[in-house]
Coordinates of C-alpha atoms in Angstrom, one line a residue:
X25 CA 69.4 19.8 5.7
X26 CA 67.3 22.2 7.4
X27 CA 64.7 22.2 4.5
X28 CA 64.4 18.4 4.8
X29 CA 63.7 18.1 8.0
X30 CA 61.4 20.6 7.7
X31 CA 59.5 19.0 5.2
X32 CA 59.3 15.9 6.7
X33 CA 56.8 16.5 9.7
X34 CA 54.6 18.1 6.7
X35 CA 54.6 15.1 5.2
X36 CA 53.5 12.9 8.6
X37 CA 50.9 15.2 9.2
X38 CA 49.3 14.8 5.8
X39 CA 50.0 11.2 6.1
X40 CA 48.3 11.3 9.8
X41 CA 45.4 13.6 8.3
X42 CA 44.8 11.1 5.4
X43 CA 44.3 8.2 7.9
X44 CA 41.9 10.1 10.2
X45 CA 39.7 11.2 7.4
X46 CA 39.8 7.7 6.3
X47 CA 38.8 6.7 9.8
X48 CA 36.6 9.0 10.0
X49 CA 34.6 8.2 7.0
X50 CA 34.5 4.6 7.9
X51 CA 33.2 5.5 11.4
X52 CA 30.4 7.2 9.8
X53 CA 29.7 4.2 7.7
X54 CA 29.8 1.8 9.9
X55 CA 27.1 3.8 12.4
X56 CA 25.3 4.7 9.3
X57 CA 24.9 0.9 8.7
X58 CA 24.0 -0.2 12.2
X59 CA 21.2 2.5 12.4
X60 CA 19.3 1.2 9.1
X61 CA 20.2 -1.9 10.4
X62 CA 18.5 -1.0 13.7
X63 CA 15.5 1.0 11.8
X64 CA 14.7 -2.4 10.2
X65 CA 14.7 -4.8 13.4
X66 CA 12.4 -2.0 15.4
X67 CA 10.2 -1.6 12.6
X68 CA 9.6 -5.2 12.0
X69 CA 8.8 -5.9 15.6
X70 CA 6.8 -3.3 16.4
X71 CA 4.5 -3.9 13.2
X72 CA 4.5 -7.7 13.8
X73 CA 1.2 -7.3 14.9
X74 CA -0.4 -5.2 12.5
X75 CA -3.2 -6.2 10.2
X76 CA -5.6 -4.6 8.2
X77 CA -9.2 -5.5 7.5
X78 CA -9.1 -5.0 4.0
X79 CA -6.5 -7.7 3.7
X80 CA -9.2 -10.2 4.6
X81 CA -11.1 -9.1 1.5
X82 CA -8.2 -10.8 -0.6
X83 CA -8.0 -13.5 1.6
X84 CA -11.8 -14.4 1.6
X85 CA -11.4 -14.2 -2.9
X86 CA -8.1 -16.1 -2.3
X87 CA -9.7 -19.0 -0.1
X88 CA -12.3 -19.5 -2.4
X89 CA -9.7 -19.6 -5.7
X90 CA -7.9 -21.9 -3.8
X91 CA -10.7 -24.4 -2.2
X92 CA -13.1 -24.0 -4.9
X93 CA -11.8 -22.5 -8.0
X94 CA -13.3 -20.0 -8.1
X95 CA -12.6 -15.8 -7.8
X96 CA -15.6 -14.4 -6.0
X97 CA -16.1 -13.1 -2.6
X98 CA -19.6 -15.2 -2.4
X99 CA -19.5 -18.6 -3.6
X100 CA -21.6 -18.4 -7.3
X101 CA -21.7 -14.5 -7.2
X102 CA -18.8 -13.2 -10.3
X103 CA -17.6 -9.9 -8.6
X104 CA -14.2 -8.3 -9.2
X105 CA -14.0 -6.3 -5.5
X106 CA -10.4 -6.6 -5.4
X107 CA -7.5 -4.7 -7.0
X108 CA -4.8 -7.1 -6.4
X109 CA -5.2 -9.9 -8.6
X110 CA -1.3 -10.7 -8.6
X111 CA -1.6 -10.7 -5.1
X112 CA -4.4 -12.6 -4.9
X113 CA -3.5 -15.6 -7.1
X114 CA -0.3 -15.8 -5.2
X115 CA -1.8 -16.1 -1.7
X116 CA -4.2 -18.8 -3.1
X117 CA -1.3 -21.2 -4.6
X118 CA 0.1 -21.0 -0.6
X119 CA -3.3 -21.7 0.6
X120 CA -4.0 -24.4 -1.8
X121 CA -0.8 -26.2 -0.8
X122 CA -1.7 -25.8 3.1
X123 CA -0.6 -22.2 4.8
X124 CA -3.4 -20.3 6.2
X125 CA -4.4 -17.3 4.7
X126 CA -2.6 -14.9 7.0
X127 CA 0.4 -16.8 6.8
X128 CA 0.4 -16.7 3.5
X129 CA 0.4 -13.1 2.7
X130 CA 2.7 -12.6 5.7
X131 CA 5.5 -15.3 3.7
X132 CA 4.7 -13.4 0.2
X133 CA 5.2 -10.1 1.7
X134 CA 8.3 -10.9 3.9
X135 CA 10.1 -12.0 0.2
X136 CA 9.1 -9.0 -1.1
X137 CA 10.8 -6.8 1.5
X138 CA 13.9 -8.7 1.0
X139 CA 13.7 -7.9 -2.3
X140 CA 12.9 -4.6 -2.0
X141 CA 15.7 -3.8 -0.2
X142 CA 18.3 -5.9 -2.8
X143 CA 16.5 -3.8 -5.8
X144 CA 17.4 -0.6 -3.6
X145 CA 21.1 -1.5 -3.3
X146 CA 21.4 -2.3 -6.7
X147 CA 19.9 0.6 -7.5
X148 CA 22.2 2.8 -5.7
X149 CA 25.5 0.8 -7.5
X150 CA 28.2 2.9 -8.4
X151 CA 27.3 5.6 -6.0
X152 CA 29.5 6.4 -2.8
X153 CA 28.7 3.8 0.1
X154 CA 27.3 6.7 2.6
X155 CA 24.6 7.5 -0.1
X156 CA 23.5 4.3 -1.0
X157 CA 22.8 3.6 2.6
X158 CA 20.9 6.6 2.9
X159 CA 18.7 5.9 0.0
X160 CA 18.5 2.1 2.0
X161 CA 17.8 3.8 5.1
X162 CA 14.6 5.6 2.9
X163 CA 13.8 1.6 2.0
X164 CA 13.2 0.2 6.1
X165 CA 11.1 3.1 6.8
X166 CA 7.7 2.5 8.5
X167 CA 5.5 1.8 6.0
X168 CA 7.4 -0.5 4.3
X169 CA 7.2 -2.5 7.0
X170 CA 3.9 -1.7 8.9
X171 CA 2.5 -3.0 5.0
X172 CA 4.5 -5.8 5.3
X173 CA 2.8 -7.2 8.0
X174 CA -0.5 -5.6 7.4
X175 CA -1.1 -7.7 4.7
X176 CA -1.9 -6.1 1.8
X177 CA -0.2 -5.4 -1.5
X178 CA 2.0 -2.5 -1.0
X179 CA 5.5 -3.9 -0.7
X180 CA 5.0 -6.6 -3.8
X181 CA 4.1 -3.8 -5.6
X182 CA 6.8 -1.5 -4.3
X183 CA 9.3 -4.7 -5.1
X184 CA 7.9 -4.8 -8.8
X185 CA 8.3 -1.0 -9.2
X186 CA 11.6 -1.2 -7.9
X187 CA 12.7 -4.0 -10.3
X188 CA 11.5 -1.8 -13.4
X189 CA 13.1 0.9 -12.2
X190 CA 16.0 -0.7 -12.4
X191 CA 15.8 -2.5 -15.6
X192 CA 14.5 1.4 -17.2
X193 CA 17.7 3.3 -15.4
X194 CA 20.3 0.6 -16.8
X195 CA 18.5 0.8 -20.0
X196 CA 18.6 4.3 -20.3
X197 CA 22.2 4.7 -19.6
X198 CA 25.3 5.2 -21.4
X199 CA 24.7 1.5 -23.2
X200 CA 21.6 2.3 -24.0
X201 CA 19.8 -1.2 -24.1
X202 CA 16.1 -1.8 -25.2
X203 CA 15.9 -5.1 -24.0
X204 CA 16.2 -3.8 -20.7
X205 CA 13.3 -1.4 -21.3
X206 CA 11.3 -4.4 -22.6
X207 CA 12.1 -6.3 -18.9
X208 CA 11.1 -3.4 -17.2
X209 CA 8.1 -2.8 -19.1
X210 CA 7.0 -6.4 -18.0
X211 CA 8.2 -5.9 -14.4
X212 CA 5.8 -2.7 -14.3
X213 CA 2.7 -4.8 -15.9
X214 CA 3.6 -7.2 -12.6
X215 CA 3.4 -4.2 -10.3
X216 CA 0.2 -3.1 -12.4
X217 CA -1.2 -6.6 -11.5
X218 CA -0.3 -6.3 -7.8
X219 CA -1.3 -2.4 -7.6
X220 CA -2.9 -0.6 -10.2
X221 CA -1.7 2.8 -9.6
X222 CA 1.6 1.3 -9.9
X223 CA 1.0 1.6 -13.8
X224 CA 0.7 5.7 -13.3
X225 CA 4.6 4.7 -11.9
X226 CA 5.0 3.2 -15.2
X227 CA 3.9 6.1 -17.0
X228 CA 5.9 8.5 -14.8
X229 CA 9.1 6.2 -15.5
X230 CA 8.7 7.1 -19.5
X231 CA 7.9 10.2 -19.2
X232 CA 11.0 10.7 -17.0
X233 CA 12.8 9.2 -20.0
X234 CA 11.2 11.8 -22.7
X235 CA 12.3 14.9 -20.4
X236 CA 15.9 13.7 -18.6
X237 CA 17.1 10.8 -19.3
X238 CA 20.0 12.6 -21.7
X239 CA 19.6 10.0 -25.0
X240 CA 19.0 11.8 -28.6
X241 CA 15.2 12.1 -28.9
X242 CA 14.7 9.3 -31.4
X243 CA 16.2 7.1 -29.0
X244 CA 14.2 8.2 -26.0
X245 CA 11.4 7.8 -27.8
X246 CA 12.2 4.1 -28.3
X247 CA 12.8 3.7 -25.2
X248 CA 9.4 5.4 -24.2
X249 CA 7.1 3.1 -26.3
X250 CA 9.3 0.0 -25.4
X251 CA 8.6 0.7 -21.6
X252 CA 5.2 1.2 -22.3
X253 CA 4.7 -1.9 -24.7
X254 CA 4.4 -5.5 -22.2
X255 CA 2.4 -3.4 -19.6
X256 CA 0.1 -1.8 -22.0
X257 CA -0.5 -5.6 -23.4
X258 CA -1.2 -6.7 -19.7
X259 CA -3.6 -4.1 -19.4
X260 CA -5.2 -4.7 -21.9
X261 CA -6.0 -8.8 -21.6
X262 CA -6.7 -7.7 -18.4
X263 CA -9.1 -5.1 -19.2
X264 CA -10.9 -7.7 -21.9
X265 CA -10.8 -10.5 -18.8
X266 CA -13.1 -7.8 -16.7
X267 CA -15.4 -7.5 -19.5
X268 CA -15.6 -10.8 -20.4
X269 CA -16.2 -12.1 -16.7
X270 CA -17.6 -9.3 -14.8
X271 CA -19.1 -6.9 -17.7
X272 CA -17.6 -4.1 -16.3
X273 CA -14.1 -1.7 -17.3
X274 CA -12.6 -1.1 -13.9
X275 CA -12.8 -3.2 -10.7
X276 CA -15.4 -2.5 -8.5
X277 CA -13.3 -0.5 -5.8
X278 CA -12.9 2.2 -8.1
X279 CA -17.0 2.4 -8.7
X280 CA -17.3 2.2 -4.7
X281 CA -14.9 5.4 -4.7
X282 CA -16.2 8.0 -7.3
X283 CA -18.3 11.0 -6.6
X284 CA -15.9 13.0 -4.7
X285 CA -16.2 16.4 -5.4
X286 CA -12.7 17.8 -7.1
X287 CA -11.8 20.4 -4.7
X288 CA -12.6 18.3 -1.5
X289 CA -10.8 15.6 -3.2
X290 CA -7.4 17.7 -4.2
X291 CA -7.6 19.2 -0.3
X292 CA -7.5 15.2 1.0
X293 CA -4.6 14.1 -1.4
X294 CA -2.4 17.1 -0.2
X295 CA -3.3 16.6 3.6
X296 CA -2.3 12.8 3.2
X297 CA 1.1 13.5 1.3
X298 CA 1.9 16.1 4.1
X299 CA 1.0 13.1 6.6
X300 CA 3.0 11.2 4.5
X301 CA 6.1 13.0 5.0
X302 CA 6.2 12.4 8.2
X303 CA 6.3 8.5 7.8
X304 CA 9.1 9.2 4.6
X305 CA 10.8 11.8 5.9
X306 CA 13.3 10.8 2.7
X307 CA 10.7 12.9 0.7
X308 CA 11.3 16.3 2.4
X309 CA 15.0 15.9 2.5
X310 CA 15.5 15.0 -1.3
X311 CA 13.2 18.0 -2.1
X312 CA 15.3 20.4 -0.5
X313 CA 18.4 18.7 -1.4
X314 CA 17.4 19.0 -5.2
X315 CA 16.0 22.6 -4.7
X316 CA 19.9 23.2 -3.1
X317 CA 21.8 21.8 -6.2
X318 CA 19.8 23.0 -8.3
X319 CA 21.8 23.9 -11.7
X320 CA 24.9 22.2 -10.1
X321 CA 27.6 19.9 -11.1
X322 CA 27.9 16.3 -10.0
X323 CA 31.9 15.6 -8.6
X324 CA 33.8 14.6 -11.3
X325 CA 34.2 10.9 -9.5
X326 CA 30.3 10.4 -9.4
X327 CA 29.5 11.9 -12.9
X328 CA 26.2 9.9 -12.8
X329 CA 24.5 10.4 -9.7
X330 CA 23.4 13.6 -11.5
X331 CA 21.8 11.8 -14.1
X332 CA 20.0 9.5 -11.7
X333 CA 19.1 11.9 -9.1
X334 CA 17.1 13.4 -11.8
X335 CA 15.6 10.7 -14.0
X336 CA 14.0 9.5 -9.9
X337 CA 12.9 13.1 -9.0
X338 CA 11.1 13.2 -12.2
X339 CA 9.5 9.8 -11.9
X340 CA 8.7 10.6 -7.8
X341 CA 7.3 13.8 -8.4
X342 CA 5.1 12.7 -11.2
X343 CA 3.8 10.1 -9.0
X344 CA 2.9 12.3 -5.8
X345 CA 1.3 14.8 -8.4
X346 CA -1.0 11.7 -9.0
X347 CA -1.0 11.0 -5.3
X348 CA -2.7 14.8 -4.8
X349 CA -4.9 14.2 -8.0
X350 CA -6.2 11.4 -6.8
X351 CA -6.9 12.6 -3.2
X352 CA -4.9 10.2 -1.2
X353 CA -6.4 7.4 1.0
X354 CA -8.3 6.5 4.2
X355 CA -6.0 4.1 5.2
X356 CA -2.8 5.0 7.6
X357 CA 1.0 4.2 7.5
X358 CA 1.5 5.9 4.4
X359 CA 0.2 2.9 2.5
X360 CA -0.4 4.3 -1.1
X361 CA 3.0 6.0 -0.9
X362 CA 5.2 2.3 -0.9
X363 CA 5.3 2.0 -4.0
X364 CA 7.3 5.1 -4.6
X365 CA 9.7 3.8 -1.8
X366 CA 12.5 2.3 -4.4
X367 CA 12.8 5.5 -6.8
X368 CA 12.6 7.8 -3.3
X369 CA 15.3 5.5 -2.2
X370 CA 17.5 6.2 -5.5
X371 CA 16.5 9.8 -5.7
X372 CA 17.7 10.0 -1.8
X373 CA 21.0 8.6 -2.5
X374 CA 21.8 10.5 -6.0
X375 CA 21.3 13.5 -4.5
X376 CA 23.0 13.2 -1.6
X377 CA 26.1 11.6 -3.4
X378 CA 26.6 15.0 -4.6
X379 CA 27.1 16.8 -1.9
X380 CA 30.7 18.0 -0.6
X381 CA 32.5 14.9 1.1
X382 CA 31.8 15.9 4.4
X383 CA 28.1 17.4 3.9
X384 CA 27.3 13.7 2.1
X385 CA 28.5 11.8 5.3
X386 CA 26.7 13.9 7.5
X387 CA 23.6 14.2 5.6
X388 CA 23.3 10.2 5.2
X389 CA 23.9 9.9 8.8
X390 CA 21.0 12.5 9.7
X391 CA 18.5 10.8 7.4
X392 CA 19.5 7.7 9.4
X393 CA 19.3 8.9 12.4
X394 CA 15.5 10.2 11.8
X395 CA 14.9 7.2 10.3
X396 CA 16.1 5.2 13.5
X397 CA 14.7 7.9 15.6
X398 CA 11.0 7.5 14.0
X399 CA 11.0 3.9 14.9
X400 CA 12.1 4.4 18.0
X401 CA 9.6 6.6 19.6
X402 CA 7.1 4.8 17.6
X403 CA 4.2 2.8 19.8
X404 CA 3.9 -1.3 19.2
X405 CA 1.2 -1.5 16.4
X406 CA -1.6 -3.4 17.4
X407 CA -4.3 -5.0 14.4
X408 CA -6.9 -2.9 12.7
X409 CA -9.6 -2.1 14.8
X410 CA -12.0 -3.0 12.3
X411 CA -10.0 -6.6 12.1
X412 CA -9.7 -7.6 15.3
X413 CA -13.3 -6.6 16.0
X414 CA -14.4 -8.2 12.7
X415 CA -13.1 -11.4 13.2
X416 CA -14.8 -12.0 16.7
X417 CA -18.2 -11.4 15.3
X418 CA -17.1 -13.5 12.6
X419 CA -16.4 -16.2 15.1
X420 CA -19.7 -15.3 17.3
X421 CA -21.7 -15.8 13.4
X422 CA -19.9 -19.2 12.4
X423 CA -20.9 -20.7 15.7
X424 CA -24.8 -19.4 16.3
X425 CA -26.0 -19.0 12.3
X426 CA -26.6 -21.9 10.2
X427 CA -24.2 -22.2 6.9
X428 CA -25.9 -20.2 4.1
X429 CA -27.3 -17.6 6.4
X430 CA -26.9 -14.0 4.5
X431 CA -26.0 -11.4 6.2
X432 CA -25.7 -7.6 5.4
X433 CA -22.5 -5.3 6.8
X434 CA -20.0 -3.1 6.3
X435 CA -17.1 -4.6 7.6
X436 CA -16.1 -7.2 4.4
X437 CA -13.3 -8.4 5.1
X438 CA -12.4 -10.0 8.9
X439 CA -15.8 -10.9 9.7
X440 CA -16.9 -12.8 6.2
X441 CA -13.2 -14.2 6.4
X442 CA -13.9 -15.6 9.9
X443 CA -17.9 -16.7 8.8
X444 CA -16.7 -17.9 5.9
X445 CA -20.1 -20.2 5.7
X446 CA -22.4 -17.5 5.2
X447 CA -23.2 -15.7 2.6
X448 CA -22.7 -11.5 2.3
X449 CA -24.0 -7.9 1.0
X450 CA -21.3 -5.7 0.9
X451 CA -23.6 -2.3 2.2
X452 CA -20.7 -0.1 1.0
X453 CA -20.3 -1.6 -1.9
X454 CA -16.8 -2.8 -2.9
X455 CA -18.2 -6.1 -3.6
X456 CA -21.7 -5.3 -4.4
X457 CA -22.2 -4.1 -8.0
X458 CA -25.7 -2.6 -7.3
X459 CA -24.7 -0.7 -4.8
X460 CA -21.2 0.2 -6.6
X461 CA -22.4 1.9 -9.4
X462 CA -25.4 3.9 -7.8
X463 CA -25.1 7.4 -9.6
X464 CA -26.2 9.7 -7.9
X465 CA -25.6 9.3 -4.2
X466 CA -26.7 11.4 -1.3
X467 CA -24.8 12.7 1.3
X468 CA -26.5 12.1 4.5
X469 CA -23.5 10.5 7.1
X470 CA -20.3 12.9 7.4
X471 CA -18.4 9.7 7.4
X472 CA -19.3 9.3 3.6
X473 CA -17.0 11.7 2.9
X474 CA -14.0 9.0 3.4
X475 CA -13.2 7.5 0.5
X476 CA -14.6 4.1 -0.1
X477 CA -17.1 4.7 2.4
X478 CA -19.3 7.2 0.6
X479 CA -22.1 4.8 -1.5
X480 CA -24.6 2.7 0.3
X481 CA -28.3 1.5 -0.9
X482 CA -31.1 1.0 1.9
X483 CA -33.7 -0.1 -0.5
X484 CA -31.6 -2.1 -2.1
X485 CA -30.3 -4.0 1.0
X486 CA -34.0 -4.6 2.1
X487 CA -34.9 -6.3 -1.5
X488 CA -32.3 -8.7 -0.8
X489 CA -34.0 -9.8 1.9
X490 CA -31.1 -10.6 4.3
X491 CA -31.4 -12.8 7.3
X492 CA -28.8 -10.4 9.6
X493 CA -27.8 -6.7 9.3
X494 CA -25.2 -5.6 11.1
X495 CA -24.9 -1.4 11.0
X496 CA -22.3 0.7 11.7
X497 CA -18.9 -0.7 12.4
X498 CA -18.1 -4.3 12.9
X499 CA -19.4 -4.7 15.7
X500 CA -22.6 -3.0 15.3
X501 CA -23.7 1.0 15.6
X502 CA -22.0 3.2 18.2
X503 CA -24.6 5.5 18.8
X504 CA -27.9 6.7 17.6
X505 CA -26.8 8.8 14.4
X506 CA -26.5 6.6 11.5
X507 CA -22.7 6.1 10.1
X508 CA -22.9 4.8 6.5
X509 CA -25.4 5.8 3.7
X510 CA -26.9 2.5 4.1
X511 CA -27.6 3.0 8.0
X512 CA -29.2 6.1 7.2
X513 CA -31.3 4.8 4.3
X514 CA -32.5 2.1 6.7
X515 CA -33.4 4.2 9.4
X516 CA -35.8 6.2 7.7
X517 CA -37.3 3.1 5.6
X518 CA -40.7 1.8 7.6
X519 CA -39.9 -1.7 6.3
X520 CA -36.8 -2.2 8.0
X521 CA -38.5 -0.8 11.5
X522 CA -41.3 -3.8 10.7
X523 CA -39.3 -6.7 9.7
X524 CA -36.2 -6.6 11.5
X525 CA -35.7 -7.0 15.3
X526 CA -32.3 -5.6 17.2
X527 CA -30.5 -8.2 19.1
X528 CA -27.7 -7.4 21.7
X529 CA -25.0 -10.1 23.2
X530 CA -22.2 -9.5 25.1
X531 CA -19.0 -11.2 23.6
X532 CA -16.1 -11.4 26.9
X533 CA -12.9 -11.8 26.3
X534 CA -10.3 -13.9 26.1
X535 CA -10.8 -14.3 21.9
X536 CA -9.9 -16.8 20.0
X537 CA -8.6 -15.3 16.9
X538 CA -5.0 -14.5 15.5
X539 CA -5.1 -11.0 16.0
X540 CA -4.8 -8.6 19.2
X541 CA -6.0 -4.9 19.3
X542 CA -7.1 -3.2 22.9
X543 CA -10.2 -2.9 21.6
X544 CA -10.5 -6.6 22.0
X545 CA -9.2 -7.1 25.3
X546 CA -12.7 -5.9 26.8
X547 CA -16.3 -7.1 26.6
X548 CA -17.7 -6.2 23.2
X549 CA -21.0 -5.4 22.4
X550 CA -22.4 -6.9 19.6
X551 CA -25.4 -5.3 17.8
X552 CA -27.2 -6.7 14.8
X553 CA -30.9 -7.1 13.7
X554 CA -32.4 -10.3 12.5
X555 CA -35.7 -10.8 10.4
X556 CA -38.7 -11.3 11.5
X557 CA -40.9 -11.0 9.1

């Protein structure tokens, strides 16, 4: 008798120790859950009112698809100085059916991220609850959403990447299905359409096949040269559209961008990834979490994850290799990074689902805790200066300068969006083809050295004979020392001294345009020169 009461209290206290672990897990959960949740609601309101100039590039192509059917930034002038087509085509069936432009993107966008974050759960499946709501808490992050709003094609493209992913992981599993790897290989041409780095994700995806996936090699290599097979097509018509319509093999971005010398570019790509870690804190975790489990089992309940965590660290690091290569970008928020935000989100949940039980819950609840933390602390986001500047000069042009009147500038996108009447020169280039394919180009501004701000043509501009030139910024020069090649070229060239006359008006607020910035909630002085001769 005295044995069986003595066994029964062990047994309530492994009972009782059962139900608070139980408890406990679900406690962790459940605050892991409401801190994404959180992370997403403070990071959508706070970006709400962030927009980027360069979306008005698109926008300007789009309006013109839609109103006039045609895909040119001036009316009659064939130039390809976007990258998005995808993107573009979609915001111009919304426009032609009555949304305005920025409403538009904002609606194509705001689908996207809801998809986005459904591709990153199913994703995840099959891996323990805390984990996958880790790797969604990597999936509301900042740029994700700052993107979102900003208007440009980041998070389609992220939503298409995350979609092949998919379709490539499921393929490459234990049923080993190449129809799947067909589906994703379209789903990547899509993202390739939207983005077209997102086709180096694409490549990164099959080569992650090749080296881990786990199948025999014959079968990888099916797998490699299915995934490869639909995007390579797109590519290709799309490659033999450009040539047949613009005469050219890349887009005209990628003209306005080359020069930059190797070293200074590999230098720029690995200062924007470190920045970049710091909006995706997901990144630095996963790295060490992989470095820590290095030649370690998966538990014997998630026999998978180990699989998974390394078929998306392959793919991820591939892709921020590229990122380096490439030397980053001039634009903030982490923007060229979103596309990697679905395989970060799987690699950040495979790894962490094979941790110890109580390392994993504590580790997805850190990463949610930054997460929430991050968004938090983080300042309302106002428009692009550059935007909201942009799009009162635009307003200023519209009303005092007859339709047709052309007009040089750097700022392309909100003030030509804004004027939509006139017509433009694109001084740095991304919708000029002159001035985008000028090889060699001196260095005379240190603000050439960002990228797609490094080409400019002063002769060039002056042949064109414009009716306005606006320098500098958007709203004119902001001191005496030229900013752009263009400026500089200008300058120095006696003919633009002799022909063309500065003119200087004070613009007072309040605006009327859709965006607000501080820099718009003062007088702005607006600086351009007009032609005399």
């Amino acid at each position: 008798m005295a044995e069986v009461s003595g066994a029964e209290p062990a047994g309530r206290n492994r009972t009782q120790g059962l139900v608070a672990g139980l408890s406990q897990g679900r406690l962790v959960i459940w605050l892991i859950a409401l801190l994404v949740l959180a992370t997403a609601i403070l990071n959508a309101v706070k970006f709400s009112g962030h927009f980027h100039d360069d979306a008005f590039i698109s926008l300007r192509y789009a309006r013109h698809l839609a109103e006039l059917g045609e895909l040119a930034w001036n009316p009659g002038e064939p130039v390809e100085g976007y990258t998005n087509p995808l993107h573009v085509v979609m915001s111009a069936a919304l426009i032609r059916i009555g949304f305005d432009g920025m409403a538009a993107v904002h609606l194509i966008n705001g689908a996207a991220v809801l998809a986005l974050w459904a591709l990153v759960w199913a994703l995840t499946s099959g891996l323990p609850t805390a984990a996958r709501l880790a790797g969604l808490s990597a999936a509301v992050c900042t740029p994700v959403l700052a993107w979102a709003w900003g208007g440009l094609e980041a998070v389609p493209a992220a939503a298409f990447v995350a979609g092949g992913f998919l379709a490539a992981i499921r393929a490459t599993g234990p049923r080993d299905r190449l129809a799947l790897s067909a589906l994703a290989s379209f789903l990547f041409g899509l993202a390739y359409l939207t983005r077209p780095d997102a086709l180096m994700m694409n490549l990164a995806t099959g080569i992650a096949v090749l080296a881990v996936s786990g199948l025999p090699l014959g079968r990888r290599m099916l797998h490699f040269v299915t995934l490869g097979s639909i995007s390579g097509l797109m590519l290709l018509l799309h490659v033999a559209v450009r040539l047949t319509v613009y005469g050219l093999w890349l887009p005209l971005t990628f003209y306005a961008k080359v020069g930059v010398d190797p070293l200074e570019r590999l230098e720029a790509g690995a200062i924007y990834l470190g920045l970049g870690m710091i909006e995706l804190p997901a990144i630095a975790l996963v790295i060490a979490l992989a470095l820590a489990l290095r030649g370690g089992t998966a538990e014997p309940e998630h026999d998978g994850a180990r699989r998974l965590a390394r078929m998306s660290m392959f793919t991820l690091a591939l892709f921020l290799a590229y990122i380096v290569w490439s030397g980053g970008d001039h634009m903030y928020f982490a923007r060229i990074l979103v596309p990697t935000v679905p395989v970060l989100a799987l690699a950040t949940a495979a790894n962490i689902a094979r941790l110890p039980r109580p390392a994993l819950g504590a580790t997805a609840l850190l990463l949610a805790v930054l997460g929430a933390g991050q968004a938090a602390v983080r300042p309302f986001a106002a428009a692009d200066d550059a935007a909201a500047i942009g799009a009162v000069v635009g307003k200023y042009l519209a009303a005092n300068y007859p339709p047709g009147t052309t007009i040089a500038l750097a700022t392309a996108g909100s003030t030509p969006y804004f004027a939509d009447m006139h017509r433009y020169i694109d001084t740095l280039g991304l919708n000029d083809p002159v001035i985008a394919l000028r090889d060699p180009v001196p260095i005379l501004t240190e603000f050439q050295k960002s990228p797609g701000h490094g080409k400019g043509d002063g002769a060039y501009v002056l042949s064109r004979k414009p009716d306005v030139i606006i320098l500098g910024l958007a709203a004119g020069p902001l001191g005496p020392d030229p900013v752009f090649l263009t400026d500089a070229e200008l300058a120095a060239n006696p003919e633009f001294a002799r022909c063309y006359e500065e003119r200087k008006v004070e613009l007072e607020p309040p605006f009327d345009v859709p965006l607000d910035a501080p820099s718009i909630r003062k007088p702005i002085s607006f600086i351009r020169h007009e032609r005399v001769c």
